[in-house]
Coordinates of C-alpha atoms in Angstrom, one line a residue:
M63 CA 12.7 -68.1 89.6
G64 CA 15.9 -66.4 91.1
N65 CA 15.7 -68.5 94.2
D66 CA 18.4 -71.3 93.8
R67 CA 16.1 -74.0 95.5
Y68 CA 13.3 -73.3 92.8
H69 CA 15.9 -73.1 90.1
D70 CA 17.4 -76.5 91.0
L71 CA 13.8 -77.9 91.2
V72 CA 12.9 -76.8 87.7
Q73 CA 16.2 -78.0 86.4
S74 CA 15.7 -81.4 87.7
L75 CA 12.2 -81.9 86.3
P76 CA 11.7 -84.8 83.8
E77 CA 9.5 -82.4 81.7
A78 CA 11.0 -80.0 79.2
L79 CA 10.4 -76.3 79.8
V80 CA 11.1 -73.3 77.9
V81 CA 10.2 -69.6 78.7
C82 CA 9.7 -67.2 75.7
Q83 CA 9.5 -63.5 76.0
Q84 CA 9.4 -60.8 73.4
G85 CA 10.5 -63.1 70.6
R86 CA 13.5 -64.6 72.5
I87 CA 14.2 -67.5 74.7
A88 CA 14.5 -66.4 78.2
F89 CA 14.8 -69.8 79.9
V90 CA 15.2 -73.5 79.2
N91 CA 15.7 -76.4 81.7
N92 CA 18.1 -79.3 81.2
E93 CA 15.4 -81.5 79.9
L94 CA 14.6 -79.3 77.1
R95 CA 18.4 -78.9 76.3
R96 CA 18.8 -82.6 76.2
L97 CA 15.7 -83.1 74.2
L98 CA 16.9 -80.5 71.5
G99 CA 20.6 -81.6 71.7
W100 CA 22.2 -78.6 73.4
P101 CA 25.3 -79.8 75.3
D102 CA 26.3 -78.8 78.8
G103 CA 27.7 -75.3 78.7
C104 CA 25.7 -74.4 75.5
S105 CA 22.2 -73.1 75.7
P106 CA 19.6 -71.4 73.4
V107 CA 18.8 -68.8 76.1
D108 CA 19.0 -65.2 75.0
R109 CA 18.7 -66.5 71.4
P110 CA 15.7 -65.8 69.1
L111 CA 12.9 -68.3 68.8
S112 CA 14.2 -69.6 65.5
A113 CA 17.0 -71.4 67.5
I114 CA 14.4 -74.1 68.4
V115 CA 11.6 -73.6 66.0
P116 CA 11.9 -74.1 62.1
G117 CA 11.2 -71.0 60.0
T118 CA 8.4 -72.7 58.3
D119 CA 6.5 -73.3 61.6
M120 CA 7.3 -69.9 63.2
A121 CA 3.9 -68.4 62.4
D122 CA 2.0 -71.4 64.1
F123 CA 4.5 -71.1 67.2
E124 CA 3.7 -67.6 67.5
T125 CA 0.0 -68.3 67.3
I126 CA 0.5 -70.6 70.3
L127 CA 2.2 -68.0 72.2
A128 CA -0.6 -65.4 71.5
S129 CA -3.2 -67.8 72.7
A130 CA -1.8 -67.5 76.2
S131 CA -2.2 -63.7 76.4
N132 CA -3.3 -63.2 80.1
V133 CA -1.1 -64.0 83.2
G134 CA -2.3 -67.3 84.6
E135 CA -4.1 -68.4 81.5
S136 CA -3.5 -71.7 79.7
A137 CA -3.9 -72.6 76.1
Q138 CA -5.2 -76.0 74.8
P139 CA -2.4 -78.6 74.1
H140 CA -1.1 -78.2 70.4
L141 CA 1.1 -80.3 68.2
Q142 CA 4.2 -78.3 67.1
K143 CA 7.3 -79.1 65.3
L144 CA 10.5 -77.9 67.1
Q145 CA 14.1 -78.5 65.9
R146 CA 17.3 -79.7 67.5
R147 CA 20.7 -77.8 67.6
D148 CA 21.6 -79.9 64.4
G149 CA 18.5 -78.8 62.6
T150 CA 16.6 -82.3 62.8
P151 CA 12.8 -82.0 63.7
V152 CA 11.4 -83.0 66.9
H153 CA 7.6 -83.4 67.2
G154 CA 5.9 -82.6 70.5
R155 CA 2.7 -81.5 72.2
L156 CA 3.0 -78.2 73.7
L157 CA 1.2 -76.6 76.6
A158 CA 1.3 -72.7 76.9
R159 CA 0.6 -70.9 80.0
S160 CA 1.0 -67.1 80.4
I161 CA 3.3 -66.2 83.4
D162 CA 5.1 -63.2 84.9
W163 CA 8.9 -63.3 84.4
N164 CA 10.9 -60.9 86.1
G165 CA 8.3 -58.4 86.1
D166 CA 7.2 -58.7 82.3
H167 CA 4.9 -60.9 80.5
A168 CA 6.1 -64.3 79.1
V169 CA 4.9 -67.5 78.1
L170 CA 5.9 -70.7 79.8
L171 CA 5.7 -73.8 77.4
L172 CA 5.6 -77.5 78.6
V173 CA 7.0 -79.7 75.9
H174 CA 5.8 -83.4 75.8
P175 CA 7.8 -85.2 73.0
L176 CA 5.8 -87.6 71.0
P177 CA 6.9 -91.1 71.9
A178 CA 8.9 -93.0 69.4
S179 CA 7.2 -96.1 68.1
N180 CA 7.9 -99.4 69.4
R181 CA 7.3 -100.9 66.0
P182 CA 10.3 -102.2 64.1
P183 CA 11.6 -99.6 61.7
E184 CA 11.2 -101.9 58.6
L185 CA 7.4 -102.3 59.5
L186 CA 7.2 -98.3 59.7
S187 CA 9.0 -98.1 56.3
L188 CA 6.7 -100.7 54.9
L189 CA 3.7 -98.8 56.0
E190 CA 4.9 -95.6 54.8
T191 CA 5.7 -97.0 51.3
A192 CA 2.3 -98.8 51.1
V193 CA 0.4 -95.5 51.9
D194 CA 2.5 -93.9 49.3
H195 CA 1.7 -96.4 46.7
L196 CA -2.1 -96.0 47.3
S197 CA -4.0 -94.5 44.4
D198 CA -6.4 -92.7 46.9
M199 CA -5.4 -89.6 48.6
I200 CA -4.4 -89.8 52.3
M201 CA -4.5 -86.7 54.7
I202 CA -3.8 -86.6 58.3
T203 CA -4.6 -83.6 60.3
E204 CA -4.6 -82.7 64.0
A205 CA -7.7 -83.3 66.1
D206 CA -7.8 -79.7 67.2
S207 CA -6.1 -76.6 66.2
L208 CA -5.6 -73.0 67.5
L209 CA -5.6 -72.0 63.8
R210 CA -8.9 -70.1 62.9
Q211 CA -9.0 -71.8 59.5
G212 CA -9.4 -75.2 60.8
R213 CA -7.2 -78.3 61.5
R214 CA -3.7 -78.5 60.7
I215 CA -2.2 -80.9 58.0
I216 CA 0.6 -83.1 59.4
Y217 CA 0.8 -85.6 56.5
V218 CA -0.2 -86.2 52.9
N219 CA 0.7 -89.2 50.7
K220 CA 2.0 -89.0 47.1
A221 CA -1.4 -89.6 45.5
F222 CA -2.4 -86.3 47.1
C223 CA 0.6 -84.5 45.5
R224 CA -0.1 -86.0 42.2
T225 CA -3.5 -85.1 42.0
T226 CA -3.4 -81.6 43.6
G227 CA 0.0 -80.4 42.3
F228 CA 1.0 -79.4 45.9
E229 CA 4.4 -80.4 47.2
P230 CA 4.3 -81.9 50.8
E231 CA 6.1 -78.9 52.3
E232 CA 3.4 -76.5 50.7
V233 CA 0.6 -78.3 52.6
I234 CA 2.2 -79.3 56.0
G235 CA 1.2 -77.0 58.7
K236 CA -1.7 -75.6 56.5
T237 CA -5.3 -76.6 56.6
P238 CA -7.6 -78.6 54.2
N239 CA -9.2 -75.2 53.3
L240 CA -6.5 -74.7 50.7
T241 CA -8.2 -77.1 48.5
I242 CA -11.6 -75.4 48.9
G243 CA -12.9 -72.9 46.3
P244 CA -16.1 -70.8 45.3
E245 CA -18.0 -73.6 43.8
T246 CA -17.3 -76.1 46.6
D247 CA -20.9 -77.0 48.1
D248 CA -21.5 -75.1 51.2
A249 CA -23.9 -77.6 52.4
A250 CA -21.5 -80.5 52.2
L251 CA -19.0 -78.6 54.1
E252 CA -21.5 -77.8 56.7
Q253 CA -22.2 -81.6 57.0
I254 CA -18.7 -82.3 57.4
A255 CA -18.3 -79.7 60.0
E256 CA -21.1 -81.0 62.2
G257 CA -19.7 -84.5 61.9
L258 CA -16.2 -83.3 63.0
S259 CA -17.7 -81.2 65.9
A260 CA -19.3 -84.7 67.0
R261 CA -16.0 -86.6 66.7
K262 CA -17.8 -88.9 64.1
S263 CA -16.7 -90.5 60.9
V264 CA -18.0 -88.3 58.0
K265 CA -18.6 -89.5 54.2
A266 CA -19.2 -86.8 51.5
E267 CA -18.6 -85.8 47.9
L268 CA -16.9 -82.5 47.3
L269 CA -15.8 -80.4 44.4
K270 CA -12.2 -79.4 45.3
Y271 CA -9.4 -77.3 43.6
R272 CA -5.8 -78.2 42.7
K273 CA -2.9 -75.9 43.0
D274 CA -3.6 -74.3 39.7
R275 CA -7.2 -73.8 40.6
S276 CA -8.5 -76.5 38.3
K277 CA -11.4 -78.4 39.6
Y278 CA -11.7 -82.2 40.6
H279 CA -14.3 -84.2 42.4
V280 CA -13.5 -86.5 45.5
E281 CA -15.5 -89.0 47.5
L282 CA -14.0 -88.6 50.9
E283 CA -14.4 -90.3 54.3
I284 CA -12.8 -88.7 57.4
V285 CA -12.5 -90.8 60.5
P286 CA -11.2 -90.0 64.1
V287 CA -8.0 -91.6 65.4
F288 CA -7.7 -92.1 69.1
D289 CA -4.6 -92.7 71.1
S290 CA -3.8 -95.5 73.6
E291 CA -5.4 -93.5 76.3
G292 CA -8.6 -93.3 74.4
K293 CA -8.0 -89.6 73.6
H294 CA -9.0 -88.1 70.2
S295 CA -5.6 -87.2 68.6
H296 CA -6.0 -87.0 64.8
W297 CA -8.2 -87.2 61.8
V298 CA -7.5 -89.3 58.9
S299 CA -9.1 -88.4 55.6
V300 CA -9.2 -90.8 52.4
H301 CA -10.0 -88.8 49.2
R302 CA -11.0 -90.8 46.1
D303 CA -10.7 -89.0 42.8
I304 CA -14.2 -89.4 41.2
S305 CA -13.8 -86.6 38.4
E306 CA -14.0 -89.4 35.7
R307 CA -17.1 -90.9 37.3
K308 CA -18.7 -87.5 37.5
R309 CA -17.9 -86.7 33.9
M310 CA -19.4 -90.0 32.8
Q311 CA -22.5 -89.3 34.9
A312 CA -23.0 -86.0 33.5
T313 CA -22.2 -87.4 29.9
L314 CA -25.0 -90.0 30.5
A315 CA -27.3 -87.4 31.8
S316 CA -26.5 -85.4 28.7
T317 CA -27.0 -88.3 26.5
E318 CA -30.4 -89.2 28.2
R319 CA -31.5 -85.6 27.7
L320 CA -30.5 -85.9 24.0
A321 CA -32.5 -89.3 23.8
A322 CA -35.5 -87.6 25.4
L323 CA -35.2 -84.8 22.9
G324 CA -34.9 -87.3 20.1
R325 CA -38.1 -89.1 21.2
L326 CA -39.8 -85.7 21.6
A327 CA -38.6 -84.6 18.3
A328 CA -39.7 -87.8 16.7
G329 CA -43.1 -87.8 18.2
V330 CA -43.7 -84.2 17.4
G331 CA -42.4 -84.7 14.0
H332 CA -44.6 -87.5 13.4
E333 CA -47.4 -85.2 14.3
I334 CA -46.2 -82.6 11.9
N335 CA -45.1 -84.7 9.1
N336 CA -48.5 -86.2 8.5
P337 CA -50.4 -83.0 7.9
L338 CA -47.2 -81.6 6.3
A339 CA -47.2 -84.6 4.0
Y340 CA -50.7 -83.8 2.4
L341 CA -50.0 -80.1 2.4
V342 CA -46.8 -80.3 0.3
S343 CA -48.5 -83.0 -1.9
N344 CA -51.5 -81.0 -2.5
L345 CA -49.5 -77.8 -3.2
V346 CA -47.4 -79.6 -5.8
Y347 CA -50.3 -81.1 -7.2
A348 CA -52.2 -77.7 -7.5
V349 CA -49.2 -76.0 -8.9
D350 CA -48.6 -78.8 -11.5
G351 CA -52.2 -78.8 -12.5
L352 CA -52.5 -75.0 -13.0
G353 CA -49.2 -75.3 -15.1
D354 CA -51.2 -77.3 -17.6
L355 CA -53.5 -74.2 -18.4
S356 CA -53.1 -72.1 -21.5
P357 CA -50.6 -69.0 -21.2
G358 CA -53.5 -66.7 -21.4
V359 CA -55.3 -68.3 -18.6
R360 CA -52.0 -68.5 -16.5
M361 CA -51.6 -64.7 -17.1
Q362 CA -55.0 -64.1 -15.4
I363 CA -54.3 -66.2 -12.3
Q364 CA -50.6 -65.2 -12.0
P365 CA -51.2 -63.9 -8.4
V366 CA -52.7 -67.2 -7.4
L367 CA -49.7 -69.1 -8.9
E368 CA -47.4 -67.0 -7.0
A369 CA -49.3 -67.4 -3.7
L370 CA -49.3 -71.1 -4.3
A371 CA -45.5 -71.1 -5.1
E372 CA -44.8 -69.1 -1.9
A373 CA -46.9 -71.5 0.1
R374 CA -45.0 -74.3 -1.3
D375 CA -41.7 -72.7 -0.4
G376 CA -42.8 -72.2 3.1
A377 CA -44.1 -75.8 3.4
E378 CA -40.6 -76.9 2.1
R379 CA -38.9 -74.8 4.7
V380 CA -41.0 -76.4 7.4
R381 CA -40.1 -79.9 6.0
N382 CA -36.4 -78.9 6.1
I383 CA -36.7 -77.8 9.7
V384 CA -38.4 -81.1 10.9
R385 CA -35.8 -83.1 9.1
D386 CA -33.0 -81.0 10.7
L387 CA -34.4 -81.5 14.1
K388 CA -34.6 -85.3 13.5
Q389 CA -31.0 -85.3 12.4
L390 CA -29.9 -83.5 15.4
S391 CA -31.6 -85.7 17.9
A392 CA -30.8 -89.0 15.9
G393 CA -28.3 -89.8 18.6
A394 CA -27.0 -93.3 18.7
T395 CA -29.5 -94.7 16.1
S396 CA -28.0 -92.3 13.3
H397 CA -26.1 -93.8 10.7
P398 CA -22.4 -94.1 11.6
G399 CA -21.1 -92.3 8.5
P400 CA -20.1 -91.1 6.1
A401 CA -21.1 -87.5 6.7
V402 CA -21.3 -84.8 3.7
L403 CA -20.1 -81.6 5.5
S404 CA -22.2 -79.3 3.1
D405 CA -25.3 -81.1 4.3
V406 CA -24.4 -81.3 8.1
L407 CA -23.4 -77.4 7.9
R408 CA -26.6 -76.4 6.2
S409 CA -28.7 -78.4 8.9
T410 CA -26.6 -76.9 11.8
L411 CA -27.0 -73.5 10.6
S412 CA -30.7 -73.7 10.0
I413 CA -30.9 -75.0 13.7
A414 CA -28.7 -72.2 15.0
R415 CA -30.4 -69.5 12.9
S416 CA -32.5 -68.0 15.8
Q417 CA -29.3 -67.7 18.1
L418 CA -27.2 -66.4 15.4
R419 CA -29.8 -63.8 14.0
G420 CA -28.8 -60.1 15.1
R421 CA -25.7 -61.4 17.0
A422 CA -23.1 -62.3 14.3
R423 CA -22.7 -62.5 10.6
V424 CA -21.7 -66.2 9.4
T425 CA -19.7 -66.7 6.3
V426 CA -19.0 -70.1 4.9
E427 CA -16.0 -71.0 2.9
L428 CA -16.1 -74.5 1.6
G429 CA -13.7 -76.2 -0.6
D430 CA -13.8 -79.6 -2.1
V431 CA -14.3 -81.7 1.0
P432 CA -14.7 -85.4 0.6
A433 CA -17.2 -87.3 2.9
L434 CA -16.0 -87.7 6.5
E435 CA -15.9 -90.9 8.5
I436 CA -18.3 -89.8 11.2
S437 CA -22.1 -89.7 11.7
E438 CA -23.9 -86.7 10.4
H439 CA -25.5 -86.4 13.9
R440 CA -22.0 -86.2 15.8
L441 CA -20.5 -84.0 13.5
G442 CA -23.7 -81.7 13.7
Q443 CA -23.4 -81.7 17.5
V444 CA -19.8 -80.4 17.3
L445 CA -20.5 -77.7 14.9
L446 CA -23.5 -76.5 16.6
N447 CA -21.5 -76.4 20.0
L448 CA -18.6 -74.5 18.3
L449 CA -21.1 -71.8 16.7
L450 CA -23.1 -71.2 19.8
N451 CA -19.9 -71.0 21.9
A452 CA -18.5 -68.4 19.4
V453 CA -21.7 -66.2 19.6
E454 CA -22.2 -66.5 23.3
A455 CA -18.4 -65.2 23.8
M456 CA -19.5 -62.0 21.9
S457 CA -20.8 -59.0 23.5
P458 CA -24.7 -59.0 23.6
D459 CA -25.0 -55.8 21.6
D460 CA -26.4 -55.3 18.1
G461 CA -23.9 -57.6 16.7
V462 CA -22.3 -55.1 14.3
G463 CA -18.8 -56.3 13.3
D464 CA -19.2 -59.7 14.9
T465 CA -18.3 -62.3 12.5
I466 CA -18.0 -66.0 12.3
V467 CA -16.2 -67.9 9.4
V468 CA -16.7 -71.4 8.8
R469 CA -14.2 -73.1 6.5
G470 CA -13.8 -76.6 5.1
C471 CA -11.1 -78.2 3.0
A472 CA -9.3 -81.4 2.5
E473 CA -5.7 -82.0 3.9
G474 CA -4.5 -85.5 2.8
E475 CA -6.6 -88.1 4.2
Y476 CA -8.3 -85.8 6.5
G477 CA -11.3 -83.2 6.2
V478 CA -10.7 -80.1 8.0
V479 CA -13.3 -77.8 9.4
E480 CA -12.4 -74.4 11.0
V481 CA -14.9 -72.2 13.1
E482 CA -13.1 -68.7 13.7
D483 CA -14.7 -65.7 15.3
N484 CA -13.5 -62.1 16.1
G485 CA -14.7 -62.2 19.8
P486 CA -12.6 -61.6 22.7
G487 CA -10.2 -64.6 22.4
I488 CA -9.2 -66.9 25.2
D489 CA -6.8 -66.3 27.9
P490 CA -3.6 -68.6 27.3
Q491 CA -3.9 -69.9 31.0
I492 CA -7.5 -71.1 30.0
S493 CA -6.9 -72.3 26.6
S494 CA -4.9 -75.3 27.8
R495 CA -8.1 -76.5 29.9
I496 CA -11.0 -75.8 27.9
F497 CA -11.4 -79.4 26.8
D498 CA -11.3 -80.7 30.4
P499 CA -14.5 -82.1 31.9
F500 CA -16.3 -79.6 34.0
F501 CA -14.2 -76.6 33.0
T502 CA -16.2 -73.6 32.2
T503 CA -15.9 -69.9 32.2
K504 CA -19.7 -69.5 32.4
V505 CA -20.0 -70.1 36.2
G506 CA -23.5 -70.7 37.2
S507 CA -24.9 -71.4 33.7
G508 CA -22.5 -73.8 32.0
T509 CA -21.8 -77.4 32.8
G510 CA -18.2 -77.4 31.4
L511 CA -19.1 -80.4 29.3
G512 CA -19.8 -79.1 25.8
L513 CA -16.4 -78.9 24.5
S514 CA -15.2 -82.0 26.6
I515 CA -18.0 -83.9 24.6
C516 CA -16.9 -82.5 21.2
H517 CA -13.3 -83.7 22.0
S518 CA -14.5 -87.0 22.8
I519 CA -16.7 -87.3 19.7
I520 CA -13.9 -86.1 17.4
T521 CA -11.1 -88.3 19.0
S522 CA -13.4 -91.4 19.0
A523 CA -13.8 -90.9 15.3
G524 CA -9.9 -90.8 14.9
G525 CA -9.6 -87.1 14.4
T526 CA -8.4 -84.2 16.4
I527 CA -9.8 -80.9 17.6
E528 CA -7.6 -77.8 18.7
V529 CA -7.9 -74.1 19.3
E530 CA -5.8 -71.2 18.5
S531 CA -6.6 -67.9 20.4
Q532 CA -5.2 -64.7 21.7
P533 CA -6.9 -62.4 24.1
G534 CA -8.6 -59.6 22.0
R535 CA -7.9 -61.3 18.6
G536 CA -10.9 -64.0 18.5
S537 CA -10.6 -67.8 18.6
L538 CA -10.2 -70.4 15.7
F539 CA -11.3 -74.1 16.5
R540 CA -10.0 -76.6 13.9
V541 CA -11.5 -80.0 13.6
R542 CA -9.8 -82.8 11.6
V543 CA -11.7 -86.0 10.7
P544 CA -10.6 -88.8 8.4
T545 CA -12.3 -88.8 5.1
A546 CA -14.4 -91.7 3.7
A547 CA -14.9 -92.7 0.1
L548 CA -18.3 -92.4 -1.1
P549 CA -19.8 -94.5 -4.0
A550 CA -19.7 -92.5 -7.2
N551 CA -22.9 -90.6 -7.8
S552 CA -24.8 -92.0 -10.8
P553 CA -27.6 -90.0 -12.6
P554 CA -31.1 -91.0 -11.7
P555 CA -32.4 -93.5 -14.1
V556 CA -35.0 -92.4 -16.6
V557 CA -38.0 -94.2 -15.8
A558 CA -40.6 -94.6 -18.7
R559 CA -44.1 -93.4 -17.9
P560 CA -45.8 -96.5 -16.8
A561 CA -48.9 -97.8 -18.5
A562 CA -52.2 -96.5 -16.9
S563 CA -53.3 -100.1 -16.4
S564 CA -50.7 -100.5 -13.5
R565 CA -52.4 -100.9 -10.1
V566 CA -51.2 -99.5 -6.9
L567 CA -52.8 -100.2 -3.5
V568 CA -52.2 -97.2 -0.8
V569 CA -52.7 -97.9 2.9
D570 CA -52.7 -95.1 5.5
D571 CA -54.9 -94.3 8.6
E572 CA -54.7 -90.7 8.0
P573 CA -57.6 -89.7 5.6
L574 CA -56.1 -86.6 4.1
V575 CA -52.6 -88.3 3.5
L576 CA -54.5 -91.0 1.8
R577 CA -56.1 -88.6 -0.6
S578 CA -53.1 -86.7 -1.2
L579 CA -51.3 -90.0 -2.2
E580 CA -54.0 -90.9 -4.4
R581 CA -54.0 -87.7 -6.2
T582 CA -50.2 -87.9 -6.7
L583 CA -50.2 -91.3 -8.2
S584 CA -53.6 -91.3 -10.0
R585 CA -52.1 -89.4 -12.9
D586 CA -49.9 -92.6 -13.8
H587 CA -51.7 -95.5 -12.2
R588 CA -54.9 -96.9 -11.0
V589 CA -55.1 -96.2 -7.3
T590 CA -56.9 -98.1 -4.7
T591 CA -56.9 -97.0 -1.1
A592 CA -57.3 -98.6 2.3
S593 CA -57.6 -96.8 5.5
S594 CA -56.3 -99.7 7.7
A595 CA -54.1 -102.8 7.3
R596 CA -57.1 -105.2 7.7
R597 CA -59.0 -103.5 4.8
A598 CA -55.8 -103.7 2.7
L599 CA -55.7 -107.5 3.4
A600 CA -59.3 -107.7 2.2
C601 CA -58.4 -105.9 -0.9
L602 CA -55.6 -108.3 -1.6
E603 CA -57.9 -111.2 -1.2
H604 CA -59.8 -110.2 -4.3
E605 CA -57.6 -108.0 -6.5
Q606 CA -54.1 -108.0 -7.9
F607 CA -51.8 -105.0 -7.3
D608 CA -48.4 -104.1 -8.9
V609 CA -47.1 -102.0 -5.8
V610 CA -48.5 -101.9 -2.4
L611 CA -47.6 -98.5 -0.4
F612 CA -48.3 -98.3 3.2
D613 CA -47.4 -96.5 6.5
I614 CA -45.2 -98.4 8.8
M615 CA -47.0 -97.0 11.9
M616 CA -50.7 -97.8 12.0
P617 CA -53.1 -98.7 14.7
E618 CA -54.5 -102.1 15.2
M619 CA -52.2 -103.7 12.8
T620 CA -48.8 -102.0 12.1
G621 CA -46.9 -101.8 8.6
M622 CA -44.4 -104.3 10.1
E623 CA -47.1 -106.8 11.1
L624 CA -48.8 -106.3 7.7
F625 CA -45.6 -107.1 5.8
R626 CA -45.0 -110.2 7.7
H627 CA -48.5 -111.3 6.9
L628 CA -47.9 -110.6 3.2
E629 CA -44.6 -112.5 3.1
V630 CA -46.6 -115.7 4.2
K631 CA -49.9 -115.2 2.3
H632 CA -48.9 -113.0 -0.5
P633 CA -45.1 -113.4 -1.0
R634 CA -45.3 -111.9 -4.5
V635 CA -46.8 -108.8 -3.2
A636 CA -44.4 -108.6 -0.4
E637 CA -41.7 -108.3 -3.0
R638 CA -43.3 -104.9 -4.3
V639 CA -43.7 -103.0 -1.1
V640 CA -42.9 -99.6 -0.4
F641 CA -43.0 -98.3 3.1
I642 CA -43.8 -94.7 4.4
T643 CA -42.6 -93.5 7.7
G644 CA -43.8 -90.6 9.6
G645 CA -40.5 -89.7 11.6
A646 CA -41.2 -91.7 14.9
V647 CA -38.6 -94.3 14.0
N648 CA -37.5 -96.3 17.1
D649 CA -34.9 -99.0 17.2
E650 CA -37.4 -101.8 16.3
V651 CA -38.6 -100.0 13.2
S652 CA -35.0 -99.2 12.3
S653 CA -33.9 -102.8 12.7
F654 CA -36.9 -104.0 10.6
L655 CA -36.3 -101.4 7.7
A656 CA -32.6 -102.7 7.6
S657 CA -33.5 -106.2 7.7
C658 CA -36.2 -106.3 4.9
S659 CA -34.3 -104.1 2.5
K660 CA -37.4 -102.5 1.0
P661 CA -37.7 -99.0 -0.3
F662 CA -39.1 -96.4 2.1
L663 CA -39.9 -92.6 2.0
E664 CA -40.2 -90.3 5.0
K665 CA -43.1 -87.9 5.4
P666 CA -43.3 -85.4 4.2
Y667 CA -42.4 -87.1 0.9
D668 CA -41.4 -85.4 -2.2
P669 CA -44.1 -86.0 -4.7
G670 CA -41.9 -86.3 -7.5
E671 CA -39.6 -88.8 -5.9
L672 CA -42.6 -90.9 -4.9
R673 CA -43.8 -91.1 -8.5
R674 CA -40.4 -92.1 -9.8
L675 CA -39.8 -94.7 -7.1
V676 CA -43.4 -96.3 -7.6
G677 CA -42.8 -96.0 -11.4
S678 CA -39.5 -97.8 -11.4
M679 CA -41.2 -100.8 -9.5
V680 CA -43.9 -101.0 -12.0
Q681 CA -41.4 -101.0 -14.9

C-alpha cells in the first residue's frame, strides 16, 4: 500500500474501505471519510475504533474482526451500525478479510451502506407509527449472525417493550434468546430452529420471560424477508400475547376436572348413601329400641349399647365425609349463597384432615361472623387452597412447632377470614406476583393457577384477597367477602304425635332402604311399601295415603316421572309428596326440585328429621 499508484487507486474506489489493526484505525479511503462525514484534512486514522463505532455496538464489531483471524480469510457479510463524526448512525453491510498490513496482521473492512429508501418520508413515518400502535409484538432480526447465541435484533415495536419491560436500547443488537428461560419448551425451540435453517416460515407457541423474569405465553409467526435481488436479508417475527387465553384454557380444564370430580363424587356418593341410609336408620332404630328397656336390663347389655353408639358415631362420620365431598365438588350447581363460615370451615378441615395430620396444628378462632355473600362451594375451594398451600410450604418433618391459625371476624359490611402460618414466608419480590396466572414456586409440580383462581373467586364475589409475609416469619392471607343477611332462625315447630291411623306409602328400589324407612316410620304411621314406581301406582289405584315418600332416581320410571303422573291422575296425592335423593343430583334433578317446591331429604337421612317431616305433613 506504500506504492503511490496503489494508494491512489484505493482512494479513488467508490467502495468505502477501512483497515483496523490492534484496536485502532490504520487506514481509511476517501469514500469512507465521505460516508462518515470526515472532511478533507481530517481523518479517523490512528484513532481508536470508537471513532467510527458506537460504544454499544463495539462488542459486535470486535466479533466481526475476530471472525477474520487468518490472513486471506474472509468472513460472511454482517449488518453493523457505524457512526458519523457528528455521532449520527450509519447502517451498513460489512465484509471482513484478514490481510497483512506493514508486516502485521490486520483486518480490511469493505463497507456497503444500506441504501436510503425511495419511499416518501411521510409514508415511512406512517408505517413506523402504524407498527408501533399494533397490539401484537413485532421483532426484526438479521437473517444471519456471527453471534453464537443466534440472530441479532435490529428492531422491536412499542408493544414488545410494553409486554416485556425492555427498552429498545436494551434489546437492539442482542438476540431473541434474552426472552427464553428454563421452562421454555425445548421441542418448540427445536421446531423453530429447523424452520429457520430451511428459510421457511415458522408458527409456534412459546412460554417466554419478561425483563423481570415473569412468564408470558405467545403465539408467534416468523417469516423470512428477501431483498430486491431475492437474497434473504431479515426475519420478521409477530408475537401475540396469549397469556389470558392460556389462563382461561387452564381454568376451563381445572373446571372440567372439578366437574368430573363432581360427577364421580355424586356417583360414588349415591352408591355409598343407599347402604349408609339403612345403616344409620337401623342403628338409630336399634339404639332407640334398646333405650325403652328397663334400667336393669340396660345395665346388663351396656357393652352392647356402647358398641351400637360407637357404630352410630362412625356411620355419622362417614355421612359427614360424603356430604363434604359433595359440597366440595358441587361446582356451578351449588347454591350461590349465602355461606355460613363455620359450616364451610368444618367441611374444609374435614377434607384436608389427611394432609394436615402430622404436618401442622390448626387452631380456629371464629368470632361472630355473619353469613357471607358467596357460595359455600367457592368459599370452601378458597379455604382449602390456602390451607394446603400453607402446609406445603412447611418443611416435611414431624410437624412439631408448625401451626396454622384460621380466624374469622366481621368488619363493617364484610366478613374477614385469615389463614396464618409460621412457615418460611414469602420473598417480597415474589409476593407481588403470587396471584398472577401461571406463577408458581413449585416448578414441575404446580400449575400456578391455585391462588389465581382464588383471587378470581373472591373478586367476582365483590371481595378482596391479600397477603402479608416476611421471609422467615410466616405468611398471612386475608380474605374479605361482603356479608349477606340470613333470615332469623325460628325454633323447629313442635309436631304432635300423629294418629296411628295415618297412612304413608314408601317407594324405593333398594330393598334394605325400603325396610329401614318402614321401621323408622311404622312407630307413628301405617306404612305400605312399594319397590318400584309402577307398584306404587298400582297401590294408589285402590288405597288412600296421607303422605307418599319416594326416591327420585329409580329404574324404569323415575321419581320425576312418577310425580308428573300423580299431578295428572292423583293431584291430591301430588300435594303430599316427599322426595328422597341419593346424592347423584344432576342439573335436571336440581331444576325439577326447584320448580316443584316439594320437601326432599338426602340420603343418608336423619331418622328424627324424617319422622318430624312426615309428621308435619300428616298434621
